[in-house]
Amino acid sequence: QVQLSESGGGLVQNGGSLRLSCAASGRTFSTYAMGWFRQAPGKEREWVAVISWSGGIKRFADSVRGRFTISRDNAKKMVYLQMNSLKPEDTAVYYCVAGNRLPDECDYWGQGTQVTVSS
């Protein structure tokens, strides 16, 4: 079992930056790929970024590539999403996820953290 808890969301101006953090519990954390999804009001949930268990492989959705980065610290059981050059369309609830077949299948979800980008 893996439990996930996100933090770091908030209100930021257009063009600003935020860093989301995800704290994980569970002995098997380091064996899972980790990632971030988001869901904007009235829209379907979409994947944003994923990182392999070792951190050596990273993938990003086209909408955030070049602006967002993902990283993990297996010793601390933490995953991070650094978001730069934020746009109003990045406004969403952001979820931390864990699984072995990301982004197609997510085994564990956090409760989410709200990110709001003002125009």
CSV table of N, CA and C in Angstrom, one decimal:
chain,number,residue,atom,x,y,z
A,1,GLN,N,0.8,-1.2,0.0
A,1,GLN,CA,0.0,0.0,0.0
A,1,GLN,C,0.9,1.2,0.0
A,2,VAL,N,0.4,2.2,-0.7
A,2,VAL,CA,1.1,3.5,-0.8
A,2,VAL,C,0.0,4.6,-0.5
A,3,GLN,N,0.3,5.5,0.4
A,3,GLN,CA,-0.6,6.6,0.6
A,3,GLN,C,0.1,7.9,0.2
A,4,LEU,N,-0.6,8.8,-0.5
A,4,LEU,CA,0.0,10.0,-1.1
A,4,LEU,C,-0.7,11.2,-0.5
A,5,SER,N,0.1,12.2,-0.3
A,5,SER,CA,-0.5,13.5,0.2
A,5,SER,C,0.2,14.6,-0.4
A,6,GLU,N,-0.6,15.5,-1.2
A,6,GLU,CA,0.0,16.6,-1.9
A,6,GLU,C,0.0,17.9,-1.1
A,7,SER,N,0.9,18.8,-1.4
A,7,SER,CA,0.9,20.1,-0.8
A,7,SER,C,1.5,21.0,-1.8
A,8,GLY,N,1.4,22.3,-1.5
A,8,GLY,CA,2.1,23.3,-2.4
A,8,GLY,C,1.2,24.1,-3.3
A,9,GLY,N,-0.1,23.7,-3.4
A,9,GLY,CA,-1.0,24.4,-4.3
A,9,GLY,C,-1.3,25.8,-3.8
A,10,GLY,N,-1.9,26.6,-4.6
A,10,GLY,CA,-2.3,27.9,-4.2
A,10,GLY,C,-2.7,28.8,-5.4
A,11,LEU,N,-2.7,30.1,-5.1
A,11,LEU,CA,-3.0,31.1,-6.1
A,11,LEU,C,-1.8,31.8,-6.6
A,12,VAL,N,-1.6,31.9,-7.9
A,12,VAL,CA,-0.4,32.5,-8.5
A,12,VAL,C,-0.8,33.3,-9.7
A,13,GLN,N,-0.1,34.3,-10.0
A,13,GLN,CA,-0.4,35.1,-11.2
A,13,GLN,C,0.1,34.4,-12.5
A,14,ASN,N,-0.5,34.8,-13.6
A,14,ASN,CA,0.0,34.4,-14.9
A,14,ASN,C,1.5,34.6,-15.0
A,15,GLY,N,2.2,33.5,-15.5
A,15,GLY,CA,3.6,33.6,-15.6
A,15,GLY,C,4.4,33.2,-14.4
A,16,GLY,N,3.7,33.0,-13.3
A,16,GLY,CA,4.4,32.7,-12.0
A,16,GLY,C,4.8,31.2,-11.9
A,17,SER,N,5.3,30.9,-10.8
A,17,SER,CA,5.8,29.5,-10.5
A,17,SER,C,5.2,28.9,-9.2
A,18,LEU,N,5.1,27.6,-9.2
A,18,LEU,CA,4.7,26.9,-8.0
A,18,LEU,C,5.5,25.6,-8.0
A,19,ARG,N,5.7,25.1,-6.8
A,19,ARG,CA,6.2,23.7,-6.7
A,19,ARG,C,5.3,22.9,-5.8
A,20,LEU,N,4.8,21.8,-6.4
A,20,LEU,CA,3.9,20.9,-5.7
A,20,LEU,C,4.8,19.8,-5.1
A,21,SER,N,4.4,19.3,-3.9
A,21,SER,CA,5.1,18.2,-3.3
A,21,SER,C,4.1,17.1,-3.0
A,22,CYS,N,4.6,15.9,-3.1
A,22,CYS,CA,3.8,14.7,-2.7
A,22,CYS,C,4.6,13.9,-1.8
A,23,ALA,N,4.1,13.7,-0.6
A,23,ALA,CA,4.7,12.8,0.4
A,23,ALA,C,4.0,11.5,0.4
A,24,ALA,N,4.9,10.5,0.3
A,24,ALA,CA,4.3,9.1,0.2
A,24,ALA,C,4.7,8.3,1.4
A,25,SER,N,3.8,7.4,1.7
A,25,SER,CA,4.1,6.4,2.8
A,25,SER,C,4.0,5.0,2.2
A,26,GLY,N,4.7,4.1,2.9
A,26,GLY,CA,4.7,2.7,2.4
A,26,GLY,C,6.1,2.2,2.0
A,27,ARG,N,6.3,1.0,2.3
A,27,ARG,CA,7.7,0.5,2.1
A,27,ARG,C,8.0,0.3,0.6
A,28,THR,N,7.0,0.2,-0.2
A,28,THR,CA,7.2,-0.1,-1.6
A,28,THR,C,7.3,1.1,-2.5
A,29,PHE,N,7.3,2.3,-1.9
A,29,PHE,CA,7.3,3.5,-2.7
A,29,PHE,C,8.3,3.5,-3.8
A,30,SER,N,9.6,3.2,-3.5
A,30,SER,CA,10.6,3.3,-4.5
A,30,SER,C,10.5,2.4,-5.7
A,31,THR,N,9.6,1.4,-5.6
A,31,THR,CA,9.4,0.5,-6.7
A,31,THR,C,8.4,1.0,-7.7
A,32,TYR,N,7.7,2.0,-7.4
A,32,TYR,CA,6.6,2.6,-8.3
A,32,TYR,C,7.0,3.7,-9.1
A,33,ALA,N,6.5,3.8,-10.3
A,33,ALA,CA,6.6,5.0,-11.0
A,33,ALA,C,5.6,6.0,-10.4
A,34,MET,N,5.9,7.3,-10.5
A,34,MET,CA,5.1,8.3,-9.9
A,34,MET,C,4.7,9.3,-10.9
A,35,GLY,N,3.7,10.1,-10.6
A,35,GLY,CA,3.2,11.1,-11.6
A,35,GLY,C,2.3,12.1,-11.0
A,36,TRP,N,1.9,12.9,-11.9
A,36,TRP,CA,0.9,14.0,-11.6
A,36,TRP,C,-0.2,14.0,-12.7
A,37,PHE,N,-1.4,14.1,-12.2
A,37,PHE,CA,-2.6,14.3,-13.1
A,37,PHE,C,-3.2,15.6,-12.6
A,38,ARG,N,-4.1,16.1,-13.4
A,38,ARG,CA,-4.9,17.3,-13.1
A,38,ARG,C,-6.3,17.2,-13.6
A,39,GLN,N,-7.2,18.0,-13.0
A,39,GLN,CA,-8.5,18.1,-13.5
A,39,GLN,C,-9.0,19.5,-13.3
A,40,ALA,N,-9.3,20.1,-14.4
A,40,ALA,CA,-9.9,21.4,-14.4
A,40,ALA,C,-11.4,21.4,-14.4
A,41,PRO,N,-12.1,22.4,-13.9
A,41,PRO,CA,-13.5,22.4,-13.8
A,41,PRO,C,-14.2,22.1,-15.2
A,42,GLY,N,-15.1,21.1,-15.2
A,42,GLY,CA,-15.8,20.8,-16.4
A,42,GLY,C,-15.0,20.0,-17.4
A,43,LYS,N,-13.8,19.6,-17.1
A,43,LYS,CA,-12.9,18.9,-18.0
A,43,LYS,C,-12.6,17.5,-17.4
A,44,GLU,N,-12.2,16.6,-18.3
A,44,GLU,CA,-11.7,15.3,-17.9
A,44,GLU,C,-10.3,15.4,-17.2
A,45,ARG,N,-10.1,14.4,-16.4
A,45,ARG,CA,-8.8,14.4,-15.7
A,45,ARG,C,-7.7,14.0,-16.8
A,46,GLU,N,-6.6,14.7,-16.7
A,46,GLU,CA,-5.5,14.4,-17.7
A,46,GLU,C,-4.2,14.2,-17.0
A,47,TRP,N,-3.3,13.4,-17.6
A,47,TRP,CA,-2.0,13.3,-17.0
A,47,TRP,C,-1.1,14.4,-17.4
A,48,VAL,N,-0.2,14.8,-16.5
A,48,VAL,CA,0.7,15.9,-16.7
A,48,VAL,C,2.1,15.5,-16.8
A,49,ALA,N,2.6,14.6,-15.9
A,49,ALA,CA,4.0,14.2,-15.9
A,49,ALA,C,4.1,12.9,-15.2
A,50,VAL,N,5.1,12.1,-15.6
A,50,VAL,CA,5.4,10.8,-14.9
A,50,VAL,C,6.9,10.7,-14.8
A,51,ILE,N,7.3,9.9,-13.8
A,51,ILE,CA,8.7,9.7,-13.6
A,51,ILE,C,8.9,8.2,-13.2
A,52,SER,N,9.9,7.6,-13.7
A,52,SER,CA,10.1,6.2,-13.4
A,52,SER,C,10.6,6.0,-12.0
A,53,TRP,N,10.7,4.8,-11.5
A,53,TRP,CA,11.0,4.5,-10.1
A,53,TRP,C,12.4,5.0,-9.8
A,54,SER,N,13.3,5.0,-10.8
A,54,SER,CA,14.7,5.4,-10.6
A,54,SER,C,14.9,6.9,-10.8
A,55,GLY,N,13.9,7.5,-11.4
A,55,GLY,CA,14.0,8.9,-11.8
A,55,GLY,C,14.7,9.1,-13.1
A,56,GLY,N,15.1,8.0,-13.8
A,56,GLY,CA,15.8,8.2,-15.0
A,56,GLY,C,15.0,8.5,-16.3
A,57,ILE,N,13.7,8.2,-16.2
A,57,ILE,CA,12.8,8.4,-17.3
A,57,ILE,C,11.7,9.3,-16.9
A,58,LYS,N,11.5,10.4,-17.7
A,58,LYS,CA,10.5,11.3,-17.4
A,58,LYS,C,9.7,11.6,-18.7
A,59,ARG,N,8.4,11.8,-18.5
A,59,ARG,CA,7.5,12.1,-19.6
A,59,ARG,C,6.6,13.2,-19.3
A,60,PHE,N,6.3,14.1,-20.2
A,60,PHE,CA,5.4,15.2,-20.0
A,60,PHE,C,4.4,15.3,-21.0
A,61,ALA,N,3.2,15.8,-20.6
A,61,ALA,CA,2.1,16.1,-21.6
A,61,ALA,C,2.6,17.3,-22.4
A,62,ASP,N,2.1,17.3,-23.7
A,62,ASP,CA,2.5,18.4,-24.6
A,62,ASP,C,2.2,19.7,-24.0
A,63,SER,N,1.1,19.8,-23.3
A,63,SER,CA,0.6,21.1,-22.8
A,63,SER,C,1.6,21.7,-21.7
A,64,VAL,N,2.4,20.9,-21.1
A,64,VAL,CA,3.3,21.4,-20.1
A,64,VAL,C,4.8,21.2,-20.4
A,65,ARG,N,5.1,20.5,-21.4
A,65,ARG,CA,6.5,20.2,-21.7
A,65,ARG,C,7.3,21.5,-21.9
A,66,GLY,N,8.4,21.6,-21.3
A,66,GLY,CA,9.3,22.8,-21.3
A,66,GLY,C,8.9,23.8,-20.2
A,67,ARG,N,7.8,23.6,-19.5
A,67,ARG,CA,7.4,24.5,-18.4
A,67,ARG,C,7.5,23.8,-17.1
A,68,PHE,N,7.1,22.5,-17.1
A,68,PHE,CA,7.0,21.8,-15.8
A,68,PHE,C,8.2,20.8,-15.8
A,69,THR,N,8.7,20.5,-14.6
A,69,THR,CA,9.6,19.4,-14.4
A,69,THR,C,9.2,18.5,-13.2
A,70,ILE,N,9.5,17.3,-13.3
A,70,ILE,CA,9.2,16.3,-12.2
A,70,ILE,C,10.4,15.7,-11.7
A,71,SER,N,10.4,15.5,-10.4
A,71,SER,CA,11.6,14.9,-9.7
A,71,SER,C,11.1,14.1,-8.5
A,72,ARG,N,12.0,13.2,-8.0
A,72,ARG,CA,11.6,12.4,-6.9
A,72,ARG,C,12.9,12.2,-6.0
A,73,ASP,N,12.6,12.0,-4.7
A,73,ASP,CA,13.7,11.6,-3.8
A,73,ASP,C,13.2,10.4,-3.1
A,74,ASN,N,13.7,9.2,-3.5
A,74,ASN,CA,13.3,8.0,-2.9
A,74,ASN,C,13.6,7.8,-1.4
A,75,ALA,N,14.7,8.4,-1.0
A,75,ALA,CA,15.1,8.3,0.4
A,75,ALA,C,14.1,9.1,1.3
A,76,LYS,N,13.6,10.2,0.8
A,76,LYS,CA,12.6,10.9,1.5
A,76,LYS,C,11.2,10.6,1.2
A,77,LYS,N,11.0,9.7,0.2
A,77,LYS,CA,9.6,9.3,-0.3
A,77,LYS,C,8.9,10.5,-0.7
A,78,MET,N,9.5,11.3,-1.5
A,78,MET,CA,8.9,12.6,-2.0
A,78,MET,C,8.9,12.6,-3.5
A,79,VAL,N,7.9,13.3,-4.1
A,79,VAL,CA,7.8,13.6,-5.5
A,79,VAL,C,7.5,15.0,-5.7
A,80,TYR,N,8.1,15.7,-6.7
A,80,TYR,CA,7.9,17.1,-6.8
A,80,TYR,C,7.5,17.4,-8.2
A,81,LEU,N,6.7,18.5,-8.4
A,81,LEU,CA,6.3,19.0,-9.7
A,81,LEU,C,6.6,20.5,-9.7
A,82,GLN,N,7.6,20.9,-10.4
A,82,GLN,CA,8.0,22.3,-10.5
A,82,GLN,C,7.3,22.9,-11.7
A,83,MET,N,6.5,23.9,-11.4
A,83,MET,CA,5.7,24.5,-12.5
A,83,MET,C,6.1,25.9,-12.7
A,84,ASN,N,6.6,26.2,-13.9
A,84,ASN,CA,7.0,27.5,-14.3
A,84,ASN,C,6.2,28.1,-15.4
A,85,SER,N,6.2,29.4,-15.6
A,85,SER,CA,5.5,30.0,-16.7
A,85,SER,C,4.0,29.6,-16.7
A,86,LEU,N,3.4,29.6,-15.5
A,86,LEU,CA,2.1,29.1,-15.4
A,86,LEU,C,1.1,30.0,-16.2
A,87,LYS,N,0.0,29.3,-16.7
A,87,LYS,CA,-1.0,30.0,-17.5
A,87,LYS,C,-2.3,29.8,-16.8
A,88,PRO,N,-3.3,30.6,-17.1
A,88,PRO,CA,-4.7,30.4,-16.5
A,88,PRO,C,-5.2,29.0,-16.9
A,89,GLU,N,-4.9,28.5,-18.0
A,89,GLU,CA,-5.4,27.1,-18.4
A,89,GLU,C,-4.7,26.0,-17.6
A,90,ASP,N,-3.7,26.3,-16.8
A,90,ASP,CA,-3.1,25.3,-15.8
A,90,ASP,C,-4.0,25.2,-14.6
A,91,THR,N,-4.9,26.1,-14.4
A,91,THR,CA,-5.8,26.0,-13.2
A,91,THR,C,-6.5,24.7,-13.1
A,92,ALA,N,-6.3,24.0,-12.0
A,92,ALA,CA,-6.9,22.6,-11.9
A,92,ALA,C,-6.6,22.1,-10.5
A,93,VAL,N,-7.2,21.0,-10.1
A,93,VAL,CA,-6.8,20.2,-9.0
A,93,VAL,C,-5.7,19.3,-9.5
A,94,TYR,N,-4.6,19.3,-8.8
A,94,TYR,CA,-3.5,18.4,-9.2
A,94,TYR,C,-3.4,17.2,-8.2
A,95,TYR,N,-3.3,16.0,-8.8
A,95,TYR,CA,-3.2,14.8,-8.0
A,95,TYR,C,-1.9,14.1,-8.2
A,96,CYS,N,-1.4,13.6,-7.1
A,96,CYS,CA,-0.2,12.8,-7.2
A,96,CYS,C,-0.7,11.3,-7.3
A,97,VAL,N,0.0,10.6,-8.2
A,97,VAL,CA,-0.3,9.2,-8.4
A,97,VAL,C,0.9,8.3,-8.4
A,98,ALA,N,0.6,7.0,-8.2
A,98,ALA,CA,1.6,6.0,-8.2
A,98,ALA,C,1.1,4.8,-8.9
A,99,GLY,N,2.0,4.1,-9.6
A,99,GLY,CA,1.6,2.9,-10.3
A,99,GLY,C,2.7,2.3,-11.1
A,100,ASN,N,2.5,1.2,-11.7
A,100,ASN,CA,3.5,0.5,-12.5
A,100,ASN,C,3.3,0.7,-14.0
A,101,ARG,N,2.2,1.2,-14.3
A,101,ARG,CA,1.9,1.4,-15.8
A,101,ARG,C,1.4,2.8,-16.0
A,102,LEU,N,2.0,3.8,-15.4
A,102,LEU,CA,1.7,5.2,-15.7
A,102,LEU,C,2.0,5.6,-17.1
A,103,PRO,N,1.2,6.5,-17.7
A,103,PRO,CA,0.0,7.1,-17.1
A,103,PRO,C,-1.3,6.3,-17.4
A,104,ASP,N,-1.2,5.1,-18.0
A,104,ASP,CA,-2.4,4.4,-18.4
A,104,ASP,C,-3.1,3.8,-17.2
A,105,GLU,N,-2.4,3.4,-16.2
A,105,GLU,CA,-3.1,2.8,-15.0
A,105,GLU,C,-2.4,3.4,-13.8
A,106,CYS,N,-3.3,3.9,-12.9
A,106,CYS,CA,-2.8,4.5,-11.6
A,106,CYS,C,-3.3,3.6,-10.5
A,107,ASP,N,-2.4,3.1,-9.7
A,107,ASP,CA,-2.8,2.3,-8.6
A,107,ASP,C,-3.2,3.0,-7.3
A,108,TYR,N,-2.6,4.2,-7.1
A,108,TYR,CA,-2.8,5.0,-5.9
A,108,TYR,C,-3.0,6.5,-6.3
A,109,TRP,N,-3.9,7.1,-5.6
A,109,TRP,CA,-4.1,8.6,-5.8
A,109,TRP,C,-4.1,9.3,-4.5
A,110,GLY,N,-3.6,10.5,-4.6
A,110,GLY,CA,-3.7,11.5,-3.5
A,110,GLY,C,-5.0,12.2,-3.6
A,111,GLN,N,-5.3,13.0,-2.6
A,111,GLN,CA,-6.6,13.7,-2.5
A,111,GLN,C,-6.6,15.0,-3.4
A,112,GLY,N,-5.4,15.5,-3.8
A,112,GLY,CA,-5.4,16.6,-4.7
A,112,GLY,C,-5.1,17.9,-4.0
A,113,THR,N,-4.5,18.8,-4.7
A,113,THR,CA,-4.3,20.2,-4.3
A,113,THR,C,-4.6,21.2,-5.4
A,114,GLN,N,-5.3,22.2,-5.0
A,114,GLN,CA,-5.8,23.2,-5.9
A,114,GLN,C,-4.7,24.2,-6.4
A,115,VAL,N,-4.6,24.3,-7.7
A,115,VAL,CA,-3.7,25.4,-8.3
A,115,VAL,C,-4.6,26.3,-9.1
A,116,THR,N,-4.5,27.6,-8.8
A,116,THR,CA,-5.3,28.6,-9.5
A,116,THR,C,-4.3,29.7,-10.0
A,117,VAL,N,-4.4,29.9,-11.4
A,117,VAL,CA,-3.5,30.9,-12.0
A,117,VAL,C,-4.4,32.0,-12.5
A,118,SER,N,-4.2,33.2,-11.9
A,118,SER,CA,-5.0,34.3,-12.3
A,118,SER,C,-4.5,35.0,-13.6
A,119,SER,N,-5.4,35.5,-14.4
A,119,SER,CA,-5.0,36.2,-15.6
A,119,SER,C,-4.6,37.7,-15.4
